[in-house]
Structure formats: C-alpha cells, structure tokens
C-alpha cells in the first residue's frame, strides 16, 4: 500500500513515495519464533534510516550534541561502535539516497536517478510523459539479499522505490516441511485510507504506525516489532524532513541547537533507544540517512537564460503563463539539473543528437552557464558534465539524464521557471531544498553513519566521510554474508575489528 510523504509546510521538496507497511519475509515462522530460538541465528541487524537527518561538523553537530548528553541513546551507540559522516550520491534526493544505501550501488547501476526525466517512453513535454526516473531500480536491495540468505526480514515504512511489491493478502500459514511464504503485515496507511491491523489476519496489536514522519508512533512500533516478531533483520525508515524547523531555528556554526531542532533529533534518538531496549547483545545497530537538508540561497532560472540566447521559445498560455514550444526549442532545463539539447528542436520523441552542430551548441550552452555571475560576483556553476562522461564523473546512468548535467556551487540551485520577473539569478520564490550540489564540498548534504555491535570497533571516529554505497557492504561483512559481485561500495575497514 503506497502513501506519499507529507509536503514540508515550509520547504519545497520532492516527496518520496512511502510503503506504509511492515513486510516480513518468513511469514508465521517468524511471528511464532521466540527469543531463545533467535539465539541460534547469530548476529542480527537493526538498521534505522532517518530521511533528511543532517549531520555535519559545523552546524548540525549531532555528535557533539550526543557527547553533551542531549542524545543519550546515540551517545551509547557511539561509545560502543564507530561513527562518522557519509556522502550521498548525486543528486541528493530521497529516492537516490535510499537506493544507494539499500543496494550498495551508485545510480549508474541501480538506475534510481532521483530528479532526472525518463525519456524512453516519450519526449520532454509533459504531454509526452517525461516522468521522473525514480521507479525502476535495476539492483537488488538489502532485504532481498538477506532474505535469500535464510534470514527473516522485517521492513517498516521503506520508500516505495526500494520496497518490495505489496502482496494482495496474507497467505495461509506454512505446513510442516514447506518453506515459509512472504506475509504482508500492514502497520498503517496515511491520508484518507483506513488503518489496517498488524499481524496475521485476525491478530489485533496494541500499536500501529501512521507514516514515516510520525516519530512518536514509530518509536512504539519499533518496540512492538522487535518484541513480537524477533526478526533477524529489521530495516526501518523514518522521515524527519517534514518536521525540520524553519531556517531561522537552524544553529549557527559551532552554536548549540535550537530547542525545536533538538526536540526533533531527540525523537530519532528515542527510536534508537526503543531498538536498544528491545534487542540484545547479538544485534548490529546501524544509523544512516538518505541525505542531509540544506537550503538554496540563490535560484538560477536557466530557462530564462536560454530564452535570452534564442535557444528556448515560449508561447503564451492561460492566465498569462508561458509554456515551451518544444518543436522550436533547442535547449531546455528539465528536472533539477538536466539540460536537454538538440539543434533540430526538442519536439516529439526524444533522441540524443549527434554531429558537429550538436557539439557546437552544447559547448555554447556550457560557456553561457559558466559565464553566469550574481550581483556579488559568485559563480553558480561548479561543473558541467556531458552525458557520456556522467557514469565516471557523477556515477549516473546515461539513459536517464540530460545532454548536460549541471552541478551547482553550494548555496545555488537551478530552476526551470519561466514566469515572473526577468532576472536569471535571484532569491528563491519559496524555500527550496538543495539537491544538485556535490556532497564532497556541500557539507549541508552530509549525513551520519553510526554502527555498533558484534565485530565493530568501539569508540572510533572515521578519519574521512564514507560513501552511501559503503554502508551495505560493511553491514554484510559483519553479518558474514558474501558480497554480491554487483555491489560497488567498499567495506569500511576502519569499522571492522581485526580477527584474532
């Protein structure tokens, strides 16, 4: 059952589709297993992915807040394990972040490009589709790998981009000698859909959970799932983004957090506390996030630049709005960072152009965007990447991106707006989350990576940030699961204790 993450009341963001279910791979065999039987199954995993949970050394210094006693459960994990920072893939969208974490691969392999436009079934105009290429993953996620290894897996509130397809109904309990079959255990939905029971058909639990963003109910659900089902693997996603306070409440560098921001992070800490209280010493704990939250301070309306260069042609629409005449337009921004180019026009089914005229026009576009400066002399463009260079330069797939992918300088963001005043660079029309910056230099996109439990080095701080794709291989190694060949990430050797 699919729901949508609520839109942030103060921030413009792309909501990730959310699967508001707990799905247990293993069926009643899992539901009926007791803790003594669990001891026979070795190291277990509790993995919390808090969407939008930012962590950086300057402003969102959650490790310092933990050391000061304000996040006690996180402090306990830090003392018992290894902690540091992690860098999301480009673009820093919820869809791409979750896919990279859950698959151990970059977008060029898992094909969840976040904010690109899928042109395979049509052109660039909305009438042709041009939907965000976020729903077709080409790489198996962690739950599938671990279920295949014989472990019983519980999933709670995972975004639909990486969650298993929902079943229509819970199957009958397995009989002796038959393998357990998957059973869908619905925790809840959101919006106008009714809350469903958790558990086999006639079982009514004490707790239910609404959506990723209801952190208080998520904490109670954590305890319920661990107490009731004793899973070998429990992957839980929560969403802090809708509750992040307005930027005025964000801390200045080296300043303590506001009461409002600290209260939000303490709710995530309470979820960790629930897991710690209801797990055991054989549990491996992992805290990750899809991406950190940062704001765009200067909006760059590239399509207005392209109009001024004669590359983009508009027509008047209802209410005075402008629309793009795709047949006459040769250059246009679609998606958050993707510029599509064809010297013969962008109308009709989209195909890559080739030849000297195409290369000349693409060079001209790069030169025009590179030359942009704001009133203070700042340059919005950090890097322009040609589509054929994108797999190596940005780890993106070639089939779900524009002819150019533009990486923004921290503080800037691209906009496809045509209406409004004629300025190309200006203040955003509404607070907008950054997603098109390079996380290696944009610290606002950094996230926490905390791991503790059997085989993990204690009281250790990572020397450098790791990549999101490194989380999964590190977890698999600690669980004793062979790494699939397709995984692109590396085991973080600093985390793993040396074997005697």
Coordinates of C-alpha atoms in Angstrom, one line a residue:
X1 CA 0.0 0.0 0.0
X2 CA 1.6 3.2 -1.1
X3 CA 1.3 6.6 0.5
X4 CA 3.0 9.9 0.0
X5 CA 5.3 11.7 2.4
X6 CA 3.6 14.9 3.6
X7 CA 4.9 18.0 2.0
X8 CA 7.0 20.1 4.3
X9 CA 4.9 23.2 5.3
X10 CA 7.9 25.5 5.0
X11 CA 10.2 23.8 2.5
X12 CA 9.6 22.9 -1.2
X13 CA 10.8 19.3 -1.6
X14 CA 10.1 16.2 -3.7
X15 CA 8.2 13.7 -1.6
X16 CA 9.3 10.1 -1.7
X17 CA 6.6 7.5 -2.2
X18 CA 6.4 5.6 1.0
X19 CA 5.3 2.0 1.6
X20 CA 3.4 2.2 4.9
X21 CA 3.7 -1.4 5.7
X22 CA 5.7 -3.9 7.7
X23 CA 6.6 -6.7 5.4
X24 CA 8.0 -9.8 7.0
X25 CA 9.8 -12.3 4.8
X26 CA 9.4 -15.6 6.5
X27 CA 5.7 -15.5 7.5
X28 CA 4.4 -17.2 10.6
X29 CA 7.7 -19.0 11.1
X30 CA 9.0 -15.5 12.2
X31 CA 5.9 -14.4 14.1
X32 CA 5.9 -17.6 16.2
X33 CA 9.7 -17.8 16.9
X34 CA 10.7 -16.9 20.5
X35 CA 13.9 -15.2 21.7
X36 CA 15.5 -18.5 22.6
X37 CA 15.2 -19.7 19.0
X38 CA 16.6 -16.4 17.9
X39 CA 19.9 -17.1 19.7
X40 CA 20.6 -19.8 17.3
X41 CA 20.6 -17.5 14.3
X42 CA 23.7 -15.5 15.1
X43 CA 24.2 -11.7 14.6
X44 CA 21.0 -9.8 13.8
X45 CA 20.6 -6.4 12.3
X46 CA 18.6 -3.3 13.2
X47 CA 19.1 -0.5 10.6
X48 CA 17.4 2.8 11.0
X49 CA 17.4 5.2 8.0
X50 CA 16.2 8.6 9.1
X51 CA 15.4 10.6 5.9
X52 CA 16.7 14.1 6.0
X53 CA 18.8 13.7 9.1
X54 CA 21.7 16.0 8.6
X55 CA 25.0 15.7 10.4
X56 CA 28.0 17.9 9.7
X57 CA 30.9 19.2 11.9
X58 CA 29.8 22.9 11.7
X59 CA 26.0 23.4 12.1
X60 CA 24.2 20.1 12.7
X61 CA 26.8 18.7 15.0
X62 CA 24.7 15.8 16.4
X63 CA 27.9 14.0 17.6
X64 CA 28.7 17.0 19.8
X65 CA 25.1 17.1 21.0
X66 CA 25.3 13.4 21.9
X67 CA 28.6 14.0 23.8
X68 CA 26.9 16.8 25.7
X69 CA 24.2 14.3 26.9
X70 CA 21.4 15.6 24.8
X71 CA 21.1 12.4 22.6
X72 CA 21.9 9.7 25.2
X73 CA 21.0 6.7 23.1
X74 CA 23.1 7.8 20.2
X75 CA 25.9 8.5 22.6
X76 CA 25.6 4.9 23.7
X77 CA 26.0 3.6 20.2
X78 CA 28.9 5.9 19.6
X79 CA 30.7 4.6 22.7
X80 CA 30.0 1.0 21.6
X81 CA 30.9 1.4 18.0
X82 CA 32.2 3.6 15.1
X83 CA 30.8 6.9 13.9
X84 CA 31.4 9.4 11.2
X85 CA 29.9 11.2 8.2
X86 CA 28.6 9.8 4.9
X87 CA 28.2 11.4 1.4
X88 CA 25.1 10.9 -0.7
X89 CA 25.2 10.3 -4.4
X90 CA 24.3 13.0 -6.9
X91 CA 21.5 14.1 -6.9
X92 CA 20.9 14.4 -3.2
X93 CA 17.3 13.3 -3.5
X94 CA 15.4 10.9 -1.1
X95 CA 14.9 8.3 -3.9
X96 CA 18.6 8.2 -4.9
X97 CA 19.8 8.2 -1.3
X98 CA 17.7 5.3 -0.3
X99 CA 18.5 3.3 -3.4
X100 CA 22.3 3.8 -2.9
X101 CA 22.1 2.8 0.8
X102 CA 19.9 -0.2 0.2
X103 CA 21.7 -1.6 -2.8
X104 CA 25.4 -0.7 -2.2
X105 CA 25.5 0.7 -5.8
X106 CA 25.5 4.1 -7.4
X107 CA 22.7 5.4 -9.7
X108 CA 24.6 4.2 -12.8
X109 CA 23.8 0.7 -11.6
X110 CA 20.6 0.9 -9.5
X111 CA 19.1 3.4 -12.1
X112 CA 17.2 5.5 -9.5
X113 CA 18.3 8.9 -10.8
X114 CA 16.1 10.9 -8.4
X115 CA 15.3 14.0 -10.3
X116 CA 16.1 13.1 -13.9
X117 CA 13.5 12.8 -16.6
X118 CA 12.8 9.4 -18.2
X119 CA 12.6 10.0 -21.9
X120 CA 12.3 6.4 -23.0
X121 CA 8.6 6.4 -23.5
X122 CA 8.2 9.9 -25.0
X123 CA 9.5 13.3 -25.3
X124 CA 10.3 16.2 -22.9
X125 CA 6.9 17.9 -22.9
X126 CA 4.5 17.0 -20.1
X127 CA 2.0 15.7 -22.7
X128 CA 4.6 13.0 -23.7
X129 CA 5.2 11.9 -20.1
X130 CA 8.7 12.8 -19.1
X131 CA 8.2 11.4 -15.7
X132 CA 10.9 11.4 -13.0
X133 CA 13.0 8.3 -13.5
X134 CA 12.7 7.1 -9.9
X135 CA 10.6 4.0 -10.0
X136 CA 12.7 1.4 -11.9
X137 CA 15.5 0.0 -9.8
X138 CA 17.9 -2.4 -11.5
X139 CA 19.7 -3.7 -8.4
X140 CA 18.6 -5.9 -5.6
X141 CA 18.2 -4.2 -2.2
X142 CA 19.5 -5.4 1.1
X143 CA 16.2 -7.0 2.2
X144 CA 16.3 -9.3 -0.8
X145 CA 19.9 -10.3 -0.3
X146 CA 19.4 -11.1 3.4
X147 CA 16.1 -12.9 2.8
X148 CA 17.9 -15.1 0.2
X149 CA 20.5 -16.0 2.8
X150 CA 17.8 -17.5 5.0
X151 CA 17.2 -14.6 7.4
X152 CA 13.8 -13.4 8.4
X153 CA 13.4 -9.8 7.4
X154 CA 11.1 -7.1 8.6
X155 CA 10.7 -3.8 6.7
X156 CA 8.9 -0.8 8.1
X157 CA 7.9 2.3 6.1
X158 CA 10.5 2.0 3.3
X159 CA 10.1 4.3 0.4
X160 CA 8.4 2.5 -2.5
X161 CA 11.4 3.0 -4.7
X162 CA 13.3 0.3 -2.8
X163 CA 10.5 -1.6 -1.0
X164 CA 9.1 -5.0 -2.2
X165 CA 5.9 -5.0 -4.1
X166 CA 2.9 -5.4 -1.7
X167 CA 1.0 -8.6 -1.7
X168 CA -2.7 -8.6 -2.1
X169 CA -3.3 -10.6 1.1
X170 CA -1.5 -12.6 3.7
X171 CA -1.1 -16.2 2.6
X172 CA -2.1 -19.2 4.7
X173 CA 0.4 -20.4 7.3
X174 CA 3.0 -22.9 6.0
X175 CA 2.6 -26.5 6.7
X176 CA 5.3 -28.8 8.1
X177 CA 8.1 -29.3 5.6
X178 CA 7.2 -26.4 3.4
X179 CA 9.3 -23.2 3.3
X180 CA 7.6 -20.1 4.9
X181 CA 6.0 -17.8 2.4
X182 CA 6.1 -14.0 2.5
X183 CA 3.3 -12.3 4.5
X184 CA 2.3 -8.7 4.3
X185 CA 1.8 -7.2 7.7
X186 CA 0.3 -3.7 7.4
X187 CA 1.1 -1.3 10.1
X188 CA -0.9 1.6 8.8
X189 CA -1.5 4.0 5.9
X190 CA -1.9 7.7 5.8
X191 CA -4.3 10.3 4.3
X192 CA -7.8 9.0 3.8
X193 CA -7.0 5.3 3.8
X194 CA -8.0 3.3 6.9
X195 CA -5.5 1.9 9.4
X196 CA -5.1 -1.8 8.9
X197 CA -4.2 -4.4 11.6
X198 CA -0.7 -5.5 12.2
X199 CA -0.2 -9.2 12.2
X200 CA -1.8 -12.3 10.7
X201 CA -5.4 -11.9 9.6
X202 CA -7.2 -11.9 12.9
X203 CA -4.4 -10.5 15.1
X204 CA -5.0 -7.0 16.5
X205 CA -1.9 -5.3 18.0
X206 CA -1.7 -2.6 20.7
X207 CA 0.2 -0.3 18.4
X208 CA 0.0 0.9 14.8
X209 CA 2.1 3.4 12.9
X210 CA 0.9 6.1 10.6
X211 CA 3.7 7.3 8.3
X212 CA 7.4 7.8 8.2
X213 CA 7.1 11.2 9.7
X214 CA 5.2 10.2 12.9
X215 CA 8.3 9.7 15.0
X216 CA 6.5 9.1 18.3
X217 CA 4.4 6.2 16.8
X218 CA 7.5 4.9 15.0
X219 CA 9.3 4.5 18.3
X220 CA 6.4 2.5 19.8
X221 CA 6.2 0.4 16.6
X222 CA 10.0 -0.3 16.9
X223 CA 9.5 -1.9 20.3
X224 CA 6.4 -3.8 19.1
X225 CA 8.0 -5.3 16.1
X226 CA 11.1 -6.5 18.0
X227 CA 9.1 -7.9 20.9
X228 CA 6.5 -9.6 18.7
X229 CA 8.4 -10.9 15.7
X230 CA 12.0 -11.1 16.8
X231 CA 13.3 -10.6 13.3
X232 CA 16.8 -11.4 12.2
X233 CA 16.8 -8.2 10.2
X234 CA 14.7 -5.1 10.8
X235 CA 15.1 -2.2 8.4
X236 CA 13.1 0.9 9.4
X237 CA 12.7 4.2 7.7
X238 CA 11.5 7.4 9.3
X239 CA 11.3 10.9 7.9
X240 CA 12.4 14.0 9.8
X241 CA 12.2 16.4 6.8
X242 CA 8.6 17.4 7.3
X243 CA 9.3 18.4 10.9
X244 CA 12.6 20.3 10.4
X245 CA 12.1 23.8 11.7
X246 CA 12.4 26.9 9.6
X247 CA 15.9 28.1 8.8
X248 CA 15.7 30.8 11.4
X249 CA 15.9 28.0 14.0
X250 CA 18.9 26.3 12.4
X251 CA 22.1 26.7 14.5
X252 CA 24.9 29.0 13.5
X253 CA 28.3 27.4 13.1
X254 CA 29.6 26.0 16.4
X255 CA 26.4 27.2 18.2
X256 CA 24.1 24.9 20.2
X257 CA 20.9 23.6 18.6
X258 CA 17.6 25.4 19.0
X259 CA 15.1 23.8 21.3
X260 CA 12.9 23.0 18.3
X261 CA 15.6 21.3 16.3
X262 CA 16.9 19.4 19.3
X263 CA 13.5 18.1 20.1
X264 CA 13.2 16.7 16.6
X265 CA 16.6 14.9 16.9
X266 CA 15.6 13.6 20.3
X267 CA 12.6 11.9 18.7
X268 CA 15.0 10.0 16.4
X269 CA 17.2 9.2 19.5
X270 CA 14.1 7.8 21.2
X271 CA 13.6 5.4 18.3
X272 CA 17.2 4.2 18.7
X273 CA 16.5 3.8 22.4
X274 CA 13.5 1.6 21.7
X275 CA 15.5 -0.6 19.5
X276 CA 18.4 -0.8 22.0
X277 CA 16.0 -1.7 24.8
X278 CA 14.2 -4.4 22.9
X279 CA 17.2 -6.0 21.1
X280 CA 20.1 -8.0 22.5
X281 CA 23.9 -8.1 22.5
X282 CA 23.9 -10.0 19.2
X283 CA 22.3 -7.1 17.4
X284 CA 24.2 -4.9 14.9
X285 CA 22.9 -1.4 15.0
X286 CA 23.2 1.0 12.1
X287 CA 22.1 4.6 11.7
X288 CA 22.0 6.2 8.2
X289 CA 20.2 8.9 6.4
X290 CA 19.4 9.3 2.7
X291 CA 20.6 12.9 2.6
X292 CA 21.2 16.0 4.7
X293 CA 19.0 19.1 4.4
X294 CA 20.3 22.4 3.1
X295 CA 18.7 25.4 1.5
X296 CA 19.2 27.1 -1.8
X297 CA 20.0 30.8 -1.2
X298 CA 20.2 31.9 -4.9
X299 CA 17.9 30.5 -7.6
X300 CA 19.3 30.3 -11.1
X301 CA 16.4 30.3 -13.7
X302 CA 18.3 28.7 -16.5
X303 CA 15.4 28.6 -19.0
X304 CA 15.3 32.4 -18.8
X305 CA 18.9 32.4 -19.8
X306 CA 18.1 30.1 -22.7
X307 CA 15.3 32.4 -23.8
X308 CA 17.7 35.3 -23.9
X309 CA 20.1 33.3 -26.0
X310 CA 17.4 32.4 -28.5
X311 CA 17.6 28.7 -27.7
X312 CA 14.2 28.4 -26.0
X313 CA 11.0 29.6 -27.5
X314 CA 7.9 30.2 -25.4
X315 CA 4.2 30.7 -26.2
X316 CA 1.6 32.4 -24.0
X317 CA -0.8 30.1 -22.1
X318 CA -3.8 30.6 -19.9
X319 CA -3.5 33.2 -17.1
X320 CA -0.5 34.8 -18.7
X321 CA 1.8 31.9 -18.0
X322 CA 4.4 30.8 -20.5
X323 CA 4.9 27.4 -22.0
X324 CA 7.7 25.9 -24.0
X325 CA 7.3 25.5 -27.8
X326 CA 9.2 22.2 -27.9
X327 CA 9.4 22.0 -31.7
X328 CA 11.2 25.4 -31.9
X329 CA 13.2 25.0 -28.7
X330 CA 16.8 23.7 -28.9
X331 CA 17.9 23.9 -25.3
X332 CA 15.8 23.5 -22.1
X333 CA 16.3 22.6 -18.4
X334 CA 14.1 19.7 -17.3
X335 CA 14.4 18.0 -14.0
X336 CA 16.6 19.6 -11.3
X337 CA 19.9 19.6 -13.1
X338 CA 19.4 18.3 -16.6
X339 CA 19.8 20.3 -19.8
X340 CA 18.4 18.8 -23.0
X341 CA 19.9 19.9 -26.3
X342 CA 19.1 19.3 -29.9
X343 CA 19.9 21.8 -32.7
X344 CA 16.9 20.5 -34.7
X345 CA 14.4 21.1 -31.8
X346 CA 13.2 19.1 -28.8
X347 CA 9.7 18.3 -30.0
X348 CA 8.4 14.8 -30.5
X349 CA 10.0 11.6 -29.1
X350 CA 13.4 12.4 -27.6
X351 CA 16.6 11.0 -29.1
X352 CA 20.2 12.0 -28.5
X353 CA 21.5 14.3 -31.2
X354 CA 24.9 13.8 -32.7
X355 CA 27.3 15.6 -35.0
X356 CA 29.2 18.9 -35.2
X357 CA 26.1 21.2 -34.8
X358 CA 25.2 19.4 -31.6
X359 CA 28.6 19.6 -30.1
X360 CA 28.9 23.2 -31.0
X361 CA 25.6 24.0 -29.4
X362 CA 26.5 22.0 -26.3
X363 CA 29.8 23.9 -26.0
X364 CA 27.9 27.2 -26.3
X365 CA 25.5 26.2 -23.5
X366 CA 28.4 25.3 -21.2
X367 CA 30.1 28.7 -22.0
X368 CA 26.9 30.6 -21.3
X369 CA 26.2 28.9 -17.9
X370 CA 29.8 29.2 -16.9
X371 CA 29.8 32.9 -17.5
X372 CA 26.8 33.5 -15.2
X373 CA 27.6 35.5 -12.1
X374 CA 25.4 37.0 -9.4
X375 CA 25.4 40.6 -8.1
X376 CA 28.2 39.7 -5.6
X377 CA 30.4 38.0 -8.3
X378 CA 29.5 34.4 -7.3
X379 CA 29.5 31.7 -9.9
X380 CA 26.6 29.3 -9.7
X381 CA 28.1 26.6 -11.9
X382 CA 30.5 24.2 -10.2
X383 CA 30.8 21.7 -13.0
X384 CA 29.1 20.9 -16.3
X385 CA 29.1 17.2 -17.1
X386 CA 28.4 15.8 -20.6
X387 CA 26.1 12.8 -20.6
X388 CA 28.8 10.4 -21.9
X389 CA 31.0 11.4 -19.0
X390 CA 28.4 11.1 -16.3
X391 CA 28.9 7.4 -15.3
X392 CA 32.5 8.2 -14.4
X393 CA 32.1 11.8 -13.2
X394 CA 28.8 11.5 -11.3
X395 CA 28.1 7.8 -11.2
X396 CA 24.8 8.4 -13.1
X397 CA 23.3 6.2 -15.8
X398 CA 23.5 7.6 -19.3
X399 CA 19.9 6.7 -20.3
X400 CA 18.1 8.8 -17.6
X401 CA 19.9 12.1 -17.8
X402 CA 20.1 15.2 -19.9
X403 CA 22.7 16.1 -22.5
X404 CA 24.4 18.1 -19.8
X405 CA 24.2 17.6 -16.0
X406 CA 24.9 20.8 -14.1
X407 CA 26.4 20.6 -10.6
X408 CA 25.7 23.7 -8.6
X409 CA 28.0 25.6 -6.3
X410 CA 26.9 25.3 -2.7
X411 CA 24.2 27.9 -2.0
X412 CA 22.8 27.9 -5.5
X413 CA 20.1 25.8 -7.2
X414 CA 18.7 25.5 -10.7
X415 CA 15.1 26.4 -11.6
X416 CA 13.1 25.8 -14.8
X417 CA 10.8 28.8 -14.0
X418 CA 9.8 31.0 -17.0
X419 CA 7.2 33.3 -15.5
X420 CA 7.8 36.1 -13.0
X421 CA 10.4 38.8 -13.2
X422 CA 13.1 38.6 -15.8
X423 CA 16.1 38.1 -13.6
X424 CA 18.1 34.9 -14.2
X425 CA 19.6 34.8 -10.7
X426 CA 17.6 35.8 -7.6
X427 CA 16.2 34.8 -4.3
X428 CA 14.1 31.6 -4.4
X429 CA 10.3 32.2 -4.8
X430 CA 9.9 29.7 -1.8
X431 CA 12.4 28.0 0.5
X432 CA 13.9 25.2 -1.5
X433 CA 16.0 22.2 -0.5
X434 CA 19.3 21.8 -2.3
X435 CA 19.8 18.6 -4.2
X436 CA 22.2 19.4 -7.1
X437 CA 25.4 20.1 -5.3
X438 CA 28.4 17.9 -4.9
X439 CA 28.3 16.4 -1.4
X440 CA 32.1 16.3 -1.2
X441 CA 32.1 20.1 -0.8
X442 CA 28.5 20.8 0.3
X443 CA 28.6 19.8 4.0
X444 CA 24.9 20.6 4.4
X445 CA 24.2 17.3 2.5
X446 CA 26.3 15.2 4.8
X447 CA 24.6 12.5 6.9
X448 CA 25.5 10.4 10.0
X449 CA 26.9 6.9 9.8
X450 CA 26.9 5.1 13.1
X451 CA 27.4 1.4 13.5
X452 CA 27.8 -0.6 16.7
X453 CA 27.6 -4.2 17.7
X454 CA 29.4 -7.6 17.3
X455 CA 32.7 -7.2 15.3
X456 CA 32.6 -3.4 15.3
X457 CA 35.5 -1.2 16.5
X458 CA 34.5 0.6 19.7
X459 CA 34.8 4.4 20.4
X460 CA 36.2 5.0 17.0
X461 CA 35.7 8.1 14.7
X462 CA 36.1 7.7 11.0
X463 CA 39.0 9.7 9.6
X464 CA 37.1 10.7 6.5
X465 CA 33.5 10.6 5.3
X466 CA 32.4 7.4 3.6
X467 CA 30.1 7.0 0.6
X468 CA 26.5 5.8 1.0
X469 CA 27.3 2.8 -1.1
X470 CA 29.8 1.7 1.6
X471 CA 27.2 1.1 4.3
X472 CA 25.7 -2.1 2.8
X473 CA 29.0 -4.0 2.1
X474 CA 30.2 -3.1 5.6
X475 CA 27.0 -4.5 7.1
X476 CA 27.1 -7.6 5.0
X477 CA 30.6 -8.4 6.1
X478 CA 29.7 -8.0 9.7
X479 CA 26.8 -10.3 9.2
X480 CA 29.0 -12.9 7.5
X481 CA 27.2 -12.6 4.2
X482 CA 29.3 -12.8 1.0
X483 CA 29.3 -9.6 -1.0
X484 CA 27.4 -9.8 -4.3
X485 CA 29.6 -9.0 -7.3
X486 CA 27.3 -6.1 -8.4
X487 CA 28.0 -4.1 -5.2
X488 CA 30.1 -1.0 -6.0
X489 CA 30.7 0.1 -2.4
X490 CA 33.7 -1.0 -0.3
X491 CA 33.8 -2.4 3.2
X492 CA 34.8 0.4 5.6
X493 CA 37.9 -1.3 7.1
X494 CA 38.1 1.1 10.0
X495 CA 34.8 -0.2 11.3
X496 CA 35.6 -3.9 11.4
X497 CA 37.6 -5.4 14.2
X498 CA 40.7 -7.3 13.2
X499 CA 40.2 -11.0 13.5
X500 CA 42.5 -12.8 16.1

